[in-house]
Amino acid sequence: FYKIQEYVEALRKRGMFASCELYGKEENVIRNLTYNSKEVSEDTLFICKGAAFKPVYLREAVGKGAVCYISEKVFELEAEVPYILVKDIREAMSVLANLFYNNPWEDLRLVGVGGTKGKSTSVYYMKAIVDDYLEAQNKKDSAVISSIDIYDGKSKVESHITTPEAVELQQHLRNALDCGMEYAQMEVSSQALKLHRVEGIVFDTAVFTNLRADHIGAGEHADFAEYMDCKRQLFRRCRCGV
């Protein structure tokens, strides 16, 4: 576990840090990281994110044990709660998640699959091939993160979005590593790339299926050029491409 000051330094190093007020609690250890007030426990670093965020969520988090919050602005609270202000909360989330879960992707053979269509099919074909290879060596099967479900060795859950938010994503990768897995395949959506969910991750291999005009409009991509550029980012985050 890391101290509050270490999160400040990580954000500063990545150019995300704006300012902070820690009220002398720099040495407090963070034992939980979440943006969901329902999941807060003692010693939580709470992330205030989203257009629909309300101050009541932060007050609920503090009441449950949040000892510091991350935000793009200061909130008025009854008590002196340490806070760290950042320039971009979504990009900062990836920095926080990578640090909290100790960059689990570094010790996994990680494949990212992007494209307009065929991501799920490609991921599961790949998992089947990799799992046959691993079974022949009496090793554990591989992890998968897709728009269908997520299997990380510890749990198998139904997916709600193609690529999880950075906090959940790093948690699943950490679970896979802690369960003795060596390989993981995952879908990487254009939204995930645009919203920095995979920021900081370096894929061992990137696979691209195809590109069609899709996901363009309000709340998604402004135009095809932006959509294409977000897709292209996958290759900038890998050691090699296919």
mmCIF file of C-alpha atoms in Angstrom:
data_model
loop_
_atom_site.group_PDB
_atom_site.id
_atom_site.type_symbol
_atom_site.label_atom_id
_atom_site.label_comp_id
_atom_site.label_asym_id
_atom_site.label_seq_id
_atom_site.Cartn_x
_atom_site.Cartn_y
_atom_site.Cartn_z
ATOM 1 C CA PHE A 1 0.000 0.000 0.000
ATOM 2 C CA TYR A 2 1.090 3.574 -0.729
ATOM 3 C CA LYS A 3 0.797 6.814 1.224
ATOM 4 C CA ILE A 4 -1.208 9.852 0.137
ATOM 5 C CA GLN A 5 1.994 11.744 -0.665
ATOM 6 C CA GLU A 6 3.089 8.982 -3.019
ATOM 7 C CA TYR A 7 -0.100 9.427 -5.047
ATOM 8 C CA VAL A 8 0.623 13.144 -5.215
ATOM 9 C CA GLU A 9 4.118 12.430 -6.538
ATOM 10 C CA ALA A 10 2.817 9.946 -9.117
ATOM 11 C CA LEU A 11 0.330 12.513 -10.419
ATOM 12 C CA ARG A 12 2.997 15.211 -10.426
ATOM 13 C CA LYS A 13 5.351 12.989 -12.403
ATOM 14 C CA ARG A 14 2.685 12.417 -15.070
ATOM 15 C CA GLY A 15 1.823 16.138 -15.266
ATOM 16 C CA MET A 16 -1.656 15.591 -13.840
ATOM 17 C CA PHE A 17 -1.195 17.351 -10.494
ATOM 18 C CA ALA A 18 -2.774 20.796 -9.988
ATOM 19 C CA SER A 19 -2.709 21.425 -6.228
ATOM 20 C CA CYS A 20 -3.551 19.825 -2.888
ATOM 21 C CA GLU A 21 -4.326 20.360 0.778
ATOM 22 C CA LEU A 22 -3.409 17.346 2.894
ATOM 23 C CA TYR A 23 -3.854 18.829 6.385
ATOM 24 C CA GLY A 24 -0.722 17.101 7.659
ATOM 25 C CA LYS A 25 -1.921 13.633 6.635
ATOM 26 C CA GLU A 26 0.656 13.024 3.899
ATOM 27 C CA GLU A 27 1.775 9.786 5.580
ATOM 28 C CA ASN A 28 -1.699 8.228 5.780
ATOM 29 C CA VAL A 29 -1.749 4.884 3.975
ATOM 30 C CA ILE A 30 -4.373 4.248 1.283
ATOM 31 C CA ARG A 31 -5.926 0.773 1.445
ATOM 32 C CA ASN A 32 -8.798 1.155 -1.002
ATOM 33 C CA LEU A 33 -9.362 3.049 -4.247
ATOM 34 C CA THR A 34 -12.784 3.682 -5.763
ATOM 35 C CA TYR A 35 -15.099 6.222 -7.391
ATOM 36 C CA ASN A 36 -18.202 4.381 -6.130
ATOM 37 C CA SER A 37 -19.373 5.659 -2.746
ATOM 38 C CA LYS A 38 -21.054 2.292 -2.132
ATOM 39 C CA GLU A 39 -17.649 0.571 -2.234
ATOM 40 C CA VAL A 40 -15.854 2.863 0.214
ATOM 41 C CA SER A 41 -14.195 1.359 3.299
ATOM 42 C CA GLU A 42 -11.644 2.593 5.832
ATOM 43 C CA ASP A 43 -8.598 4.411 4.393
ATOM 44 C CA THR A 44 -10.143 4.939 0.948
ATOM 45 C CA LEU A 45 -8.839 7.338 -1.673
ATOM 46 C CA PHE A 46 -12.096 8.481 -3.272
ATOM 47 C CA ILE A 47 -12.285 9.635 -6.896
ATOM 48 C CA CYS A 48 -14.847 12.306 -7.761
ATOM 49 C CA LYS A 49 -15.524 11.670 -11.425
ATOM 50 C CA GLY A 50 -18.266 11.944 -14.009
ATOM 51 C CA ALA A 51 -20.660 14.595 -15.276
ATOM 52 C CA ALA A 52 -23.340 13.207 -12.966
ATOM 53 C CA PHE A 53 -21.172 13.410 -9.832
ATOM 54 C CA LYS A 54 -22.880 14.984 -6.821
ATOM 55 C CA PRO A 55 -21.301 16.291 -3.586
ATOM 56 C CA VAL A 56 -23.575 13.954 -1.629
ATOM 57 C CA TYR A 57 -21.517 11.025 -2.978
ATOM 58 C CA LEU A 58 -18.376 12.509 -1.485
ATOM 59 C CA ARG A 59 -20.057 13.134 1.866
ATOM 60 C CA GLU A 60 -21.252 9.531 1.887
ATOM 61 C CA ALA A 61 -17.715 8.361 1.068
ATOM 62 C CA VAL A 62 -16.198 10.410 3.899
ATOM 63 C CA GLY A 63 -18.764 9.009 6.300
ATOM 64 C CA LYS A 64 -17.715 5.478 5.338
ATOM 65 C CA GLY A 65 -13.987 6.035 5.775
ATOM 66 C CA ALA A 66 -12.586 7.967 2.806
ATOM 67 C CA VAL A 67 -9.460 9.772 4.032
ATOM 68 C CA CYS A 68 -8.708 11.781 0.876
ATOM 69 C CA TYR A 69 -10.461 12.677 -2.355
ATOM 70 C CA ILE A 70 -9.283 13.338 -5.894
ATOM 71 C CA SER A 71 -11.147 15.918 -7.943
ATOM 72 C CA GLU A 72 -10.910 18.735 -10.454
ATOM 73 C CA LYS A 73 -12.369 21.149 -7.891
ATOM 74 C CA VAL A 74 -12.682 21.647 -4.136
ATOM 75 C CA PHE A 75 -15.883 20.607 -2.346
ATOM 76 C CA GLU A 76 -17.177 22.145 0.867
ATOM 77 C CA LEU A 77 -17.251 19.581 3.669
ATOM 78 C CA GLU A 78 -17.994 19.736 7.384
ATOM 79 C CA ALA A 79 -14.577 18.275 8.283
ATOM 80 C CA GLU A 80 -11.055 18.934 7.018
ATOM 81 C CA VAL A 81 -10.652 16.129 4.479
ATOM 82 C CA PRO A 82 -7.396 16.023 2.484
ATOM 83 C CA TYR A 83 -7.860 16.570 -1.234
ATOM 84 C CA ILE A 84 -5.759 16.430 -4.381
ATOM 85 C CA LEU A 85 -6.792 18.476 -7.402
ATOM 86 C CA VAL A 86 -5.924 17.230 -10.893
ATOM 87 C CA LYS A 87 -6.097 18.654 -14.401
ATOM 88 C CA ASP A 88 -8.051 15.737 -15.905
ATOM 89 C CA ILE A 89 -9.842 13.337 -13.562
ATOM 90 C CA ARG A 90 -10.136 10.533 -16.124
ATOM 91 C CA GLU A 91 -6.475 10.577 -17.035
ATOM 92 C CA ALA A 92 -5.589 10.824 -13.347
ATOM 93 C CA MET A 93 -7.666 7.700 -12.645
ATOM 94 C CA SER A 94 -5.292 5.600 -14.710
ATOM 95 C CA VAL A 95 -2.279 6.963 -12.832
ATOM 96 C CA LEU A 96 -3.936 6.178 -9.496
ATOM 97 C CA ALA A 97 -5.077 2.699 -10.558
ATOM 98 C CA ASN A 98 -1.686 1.726 -11.965
ATOM 99 C CA LEU A 99 -0.008 2.754 -8.715
ATOM 100 C CA PHE A 100 -2.571 1.192 -6.372
ATOM 101 C CA TYR A 101 -2.462 -2.178 -8.169
ATOM 102 C CA ASN A 102 1.288 -2.032 -8.885
ATOM 103 C CA ASN A 103 1.151 -2.149 -12.701
ATOM 104 C CA PRO A 104 0.010 -5.797 -12.997
ATOM 105 C CA TRP A 105 0.092 -5.636 -16.808
ATOM 106 C CA GLU A 106 3.899 -5.524 -16.653
ATOM 107 C CA ASP A 107 3.995 -9.187 -15.566
ATOM 108 C CA LEU A 108 1.282 -10.475 -17.905
ATOM 109 C CA ARG A 109 1.456 -11.341 -21.601
ATOM 110 C CA LEU A 110 -1.250 -8.869 -22.562
ATOM 111 C CA VAL A 111 -3.006 -8.709 -25.933
ATOM 112 C CA GLY A 112 -5.264 -5.787 -26.847
ATOM 113 C CA VAL A 113 -7.853 -6.188 -29.610
ATOM 114 C CA GLY A 114 -9.327 -3.105 -31.268
ATOM 115 C CA GLY A 115 -11.564 -2.446 -34.252
ATOM 116 C CA THR A 116 -15.141 -1.547 -35.067
ATOM 117 C CA LYS A 117 -16.442 -5.104 -35.396
ATOM 118 C CA GLY A 118 -15.150 -8.528 -34.427
ATOM 119 C CA LYS A 119 -13.363 -7.689 -31.174
ATOM 120 C CA SER A 120 -15.263 -10.182 -29.019
ATOM 121 C CA THR A 121 -14.976 -12.988 -31.560
ATOM 122 C CA SER A 122 -11.249 -12.379 -31.983
ATOM 123 C CA VAL A 123 -10.641 -12.269 -28.231
ATOM 124 C CA TYR A 124 -12.397 -15.591 -27.629
ATOM 125 C CA TYR A 125 -10.723 -17.321 -30.573
ATOM 126 C CA MET A 126 -7.410 -16.148 -29.169
ATOM 127 C CA LYS A 127 -8.280 -17.282 -25.659
ATOM 128 C CA ALA A 128 -9.193 -20.756 -26.950
ATOM 129 C CA ILE A 129 -5.839 -21.104 -28.737
ATOM 130 C CA VAL A 130 -3.830 -19.763 -25.796
ATOM 131 C CA ASP A 131 -5.710 -21.971 -23.324
ATOM 132 C CA ASP A 132 -4.953 -25.096 -25.383
ATOM 133 C CA TYR A 133 -1.285 -24.123 -25.343
ATOM 134 C CA LEU A 134 -1.353 -23.547 -21.575
ATOM 135 C CA GLU A 135 -3.245 -26.773 -20.865
ATOM 136 C CA ALA A 136 -0.557 -28.749 -22.706
ATOM 137 C CA GLN A 137 1.936 -27.308 -20.208
ATOM 138 C CA ASN A 138 -0.302 -27.957 -17.196
ATOM 139 C CA LYS A 139 -0.661 -24.226 -16.631
ATOM 140 C CA LYS A 140 -3.631 -22.079 -15.673
ATOM 141 C CA ASP A 141 -5.925 -20.806 -18.415
ATOM 142 C CA SER A 142 -5.811 -17.178 -19.562
ATOM 143 C CA ALA A 143 -7.796 -14.153 -18.461
ATOM 144 C CA VAL A 144 -10.248 -12.358 -20.702
ATOM 145 C CA ILE A 145 -11.826 -8.914 -20.604
ATOM 146 C CA SER A 146 -14.530 -8.431 -23.212
ATOM 147 C CA SER A 147 -17.916 -6.872 -23.856
ATOM 148 C CA ILE A 148 -19.454 -10.276 -23.042
ATOM 149 C CA ASP A 149 -17.841 -11.102 -19.719
ATOM 150 C CA ILE A 150 -14.707 -10.793 -17.619
ATOM 151 C CA TYR A 151 -12.765 -13.755 -16.248
ATOM 152 C CA ASP A 152 -9.718 -13.003 -14.114
ATOM 153 C CA GLY A 153 -9.168 -16.275 -12.267
ATOM 154 C CA LYS A 154 -10.839 -14.939 -9.142
ATOM 155 C CA SER A 155 -14.261 -14.210 -10.608
ATOM 156 C CA LYS A 156 -16.312 -14.381 -13.793
ATOM 157 C CA VAL A 157 -18.763 -11.511 -14.211
ATOM 158 C CA GLU A 158 -21.003 -10.154 -16.934
ATOM 159 C CA SER A 159 -19.642 -7.066 -18.685
ATOM 160 C CA HIS A 160 -21.468 -3.751 -18.783
ATOM 161 C CA ILE A 161 -19.045 -1.888 -21.035
ATOM 162 C CA THR A 162 -16.466 -3.112 -23.550
ATOM 163 C CA THR A 163 -13.416 -1.947 -21.603
ATOM 164 C CA PRO A 164 -13.768 -1.338 -17.840
ATOM 165 C CA GLU A 165 -12.849 1.933 -16.176
ATOM 166 C CA ALA A 166 -9.175 2.116 -15.201
ATOM 167 C CA VAL A 167 -9.744 1.152 -11.554
ATOM 168 C CA GLU A 168 -11.684 -2.028 -12.386
ATOM 169 C CA LEU A 169 -9.385 -2.857 -15.279
ATOM 170 C CA GLN A 170 -6.245 -2.786 -13.138
ATOM 171 C CA GLN A 171 -8.041 -4.748 -10.415
ATOM 172 C CA HIS A 172 -8.929 -7.522 -12.864
ATOM 173 C CA LEU A 173 -5.373 -7.656 -14.188
ATOM 174 C CA ARG A 174 -4.056 -7.804 -10.619
ATOM 175 C CA ASN A 175 -6.477 -10.649 -9.820
ATOM 176 C CA ALA A 176 -5.272 -12.554 -12.880
ATOM 177 C CA LEU A 177 -1.647 -12.155 -11.888
ATOM 178 C CA ASP A 178 -2.294 -13.072 -8.247
ATOM 179 C CA CYS A 179 -4.133 -16.205 -9.410
ATOM 180 C CA GLY A 180 -1.055 -17.364 -11.290
ATOM 181 C CA MET A 181 -2.204 -16.460 -14.792
ATOM 182 C CA GLU A 182 0.402 -15.567 -17.406
ATOM 183 C CA TYR A 183 -1.762 -14.403 -20.329
ATOM 184 C CA ALA A 184 -4.687 -12.020 -20.753
ATOM 185 C CA GLN A 185 -6.684 -10.983 -23.805
ATOM 186 C CA MET A 186 -8.863 -7.893 -23.782
ATOM 187 C CA GLU A 187 -11.036 -5.757 -25.994
ATOM 188 C CA VAL A 188 -9.930 -2.134 -26.228
ATOM 189 C CA SER A 189 -12.689 0.213 -27.350
ATOM 190 C CA SER A 190 -12.197 3.618 -28.918
ATOM 191 C CA GLN A 191 -14.018 5.126 -25.931
ATOM 192 C CA ALA A 192 -11.545 3.454 -23.586
ATOM 193 C CA LEU A 193 -8.680 5.016 -25.507
ATOM 194 C CA LYS A 194 -10.366 8.414 -25.660
ATOM 195 C CA LEU A 195 -11.190 8.404 -21.934
ATOM 196 C CA HIS A 196 -7.743 7.163 -20.842
ATOM 197 C CA ARG A 197 -8.926 3.840 -19.361
ATOM 198 C CA VAL A 198 -5.821 2.052 -20.647
ATOM 199 C CA GLU A 199 -3.423 4.951 -20.081
ATOM 200 C CA GLY A 200 -0.030 3.728 -18.914
ATOM 201 C CA ILE A 201 -0.526 0.161 -20.144
ATOM 202 C CA VAL A 202 1.890 -1.277 -22.700
ATOM 203 C CA PHE A 203 0.425 -4.226 -24.613
ATOM 204 C CA ASP A 204 2.652 -7.058 -25.766
ATOM 205 C CA THR A 205 0.595 -7.311 -28.942
ATOM 206 C CA ALA A 206 -2.123 -5.171 -30.523
ATOM 207 C CA VAL A 207 -4.606 -6.683 -32.969
ATOM 208 C CA PHE A 208 -6.807 -4.559 -35.228
ATOM 209 C CA THR A 209 -9.850 -6.113 -36.915
ATOM 210 C CA ASN A 210 -11.416 -3.442 -39.143
ATOM 211 C CA LEU A 211 -12.553 0.178 -39.254
ATOM 212 C CA ARG A 212 -16.023 1.418 -40.158
ATOM 213 C CA ALA A 213 -17.925 4.628 -39.481
ATOM 214 C CA ASP A 214 -19.479 3.922 -36.097
ATOM 215 C CA HIS A 215 -19.822 5.414 -32.600
ATOM 216 C CA ILE A 216 -19.928 8.936 -34.031
ATOM 217 C CA GLY A 217 -22.260 11.418 -32.405
ATOM 218 C CA ALA A 218 -23.181 13.050 -29.107
ATOM 219 C CA GLY A 219 -21.352 11.493 -26.177
ATOM 220 C CA GLU A 220 -19.068 9.412 -28.400
ATOM 221 C CA HIS A 221 -16.765 10.712 -31.157
ATOM 222 C CA ALA A 222 -17.102 14.108 -32.818
ATOM 223 C CA ASP A 223 -16.355 12.774 -36.297
ATOM 224 C CA PHE A 224 -14.751 9.884 -38.175
ATOM 225 C CA ALA A 225 -11.290 11.475 -37.997
ATOM 226 C CA GLU A 226 -11.391 11.531 -34.189
ATOM 227 C CA TYR A 227 -12.761 7.976 -34.102
ATOM 228 C CA MET A 228 -9.952 6.754 -36.361
ATOM 229 C CA ASP A 229 -7.298 8.564 -34.326
ATOM 230 C CA CYS A 230 -8.559 6.975 -31.092
ATOM 231 C CA LYS A 231 -8.398 3.535 -32.712
ATOM 232 C CA ARG A 232 -4.843 4.265 -33.866
ATOM 233 C CA GLN A 233 -3.755 4.925 -30.277
ATOM 234 C CA LEU A 234 -3.878 1.191 -29.548
ATOM 235 C CA PHE A 235 -0.757 0.680 -31.665
ATOM 236 C CA ARG A 236 1.028 3.478 -29.852
ATOM 237 C CA ARG A 237 0.558 1.481 -26.653
ATOM 238 C CA CYS A 238 2.070 -1.823 -27.742
ATOM 239 C CA ARG A 239 5.450 -3.408 -28.304
ATOM 240 C CA CYS A 240 4.363 -4.826 -31.652
ATOM 241 C CA GLY A 241 1.265 -4.819 -33.831
ATOM 242 C CA VAL A 242 -0.542 -7.407 -35.940
#
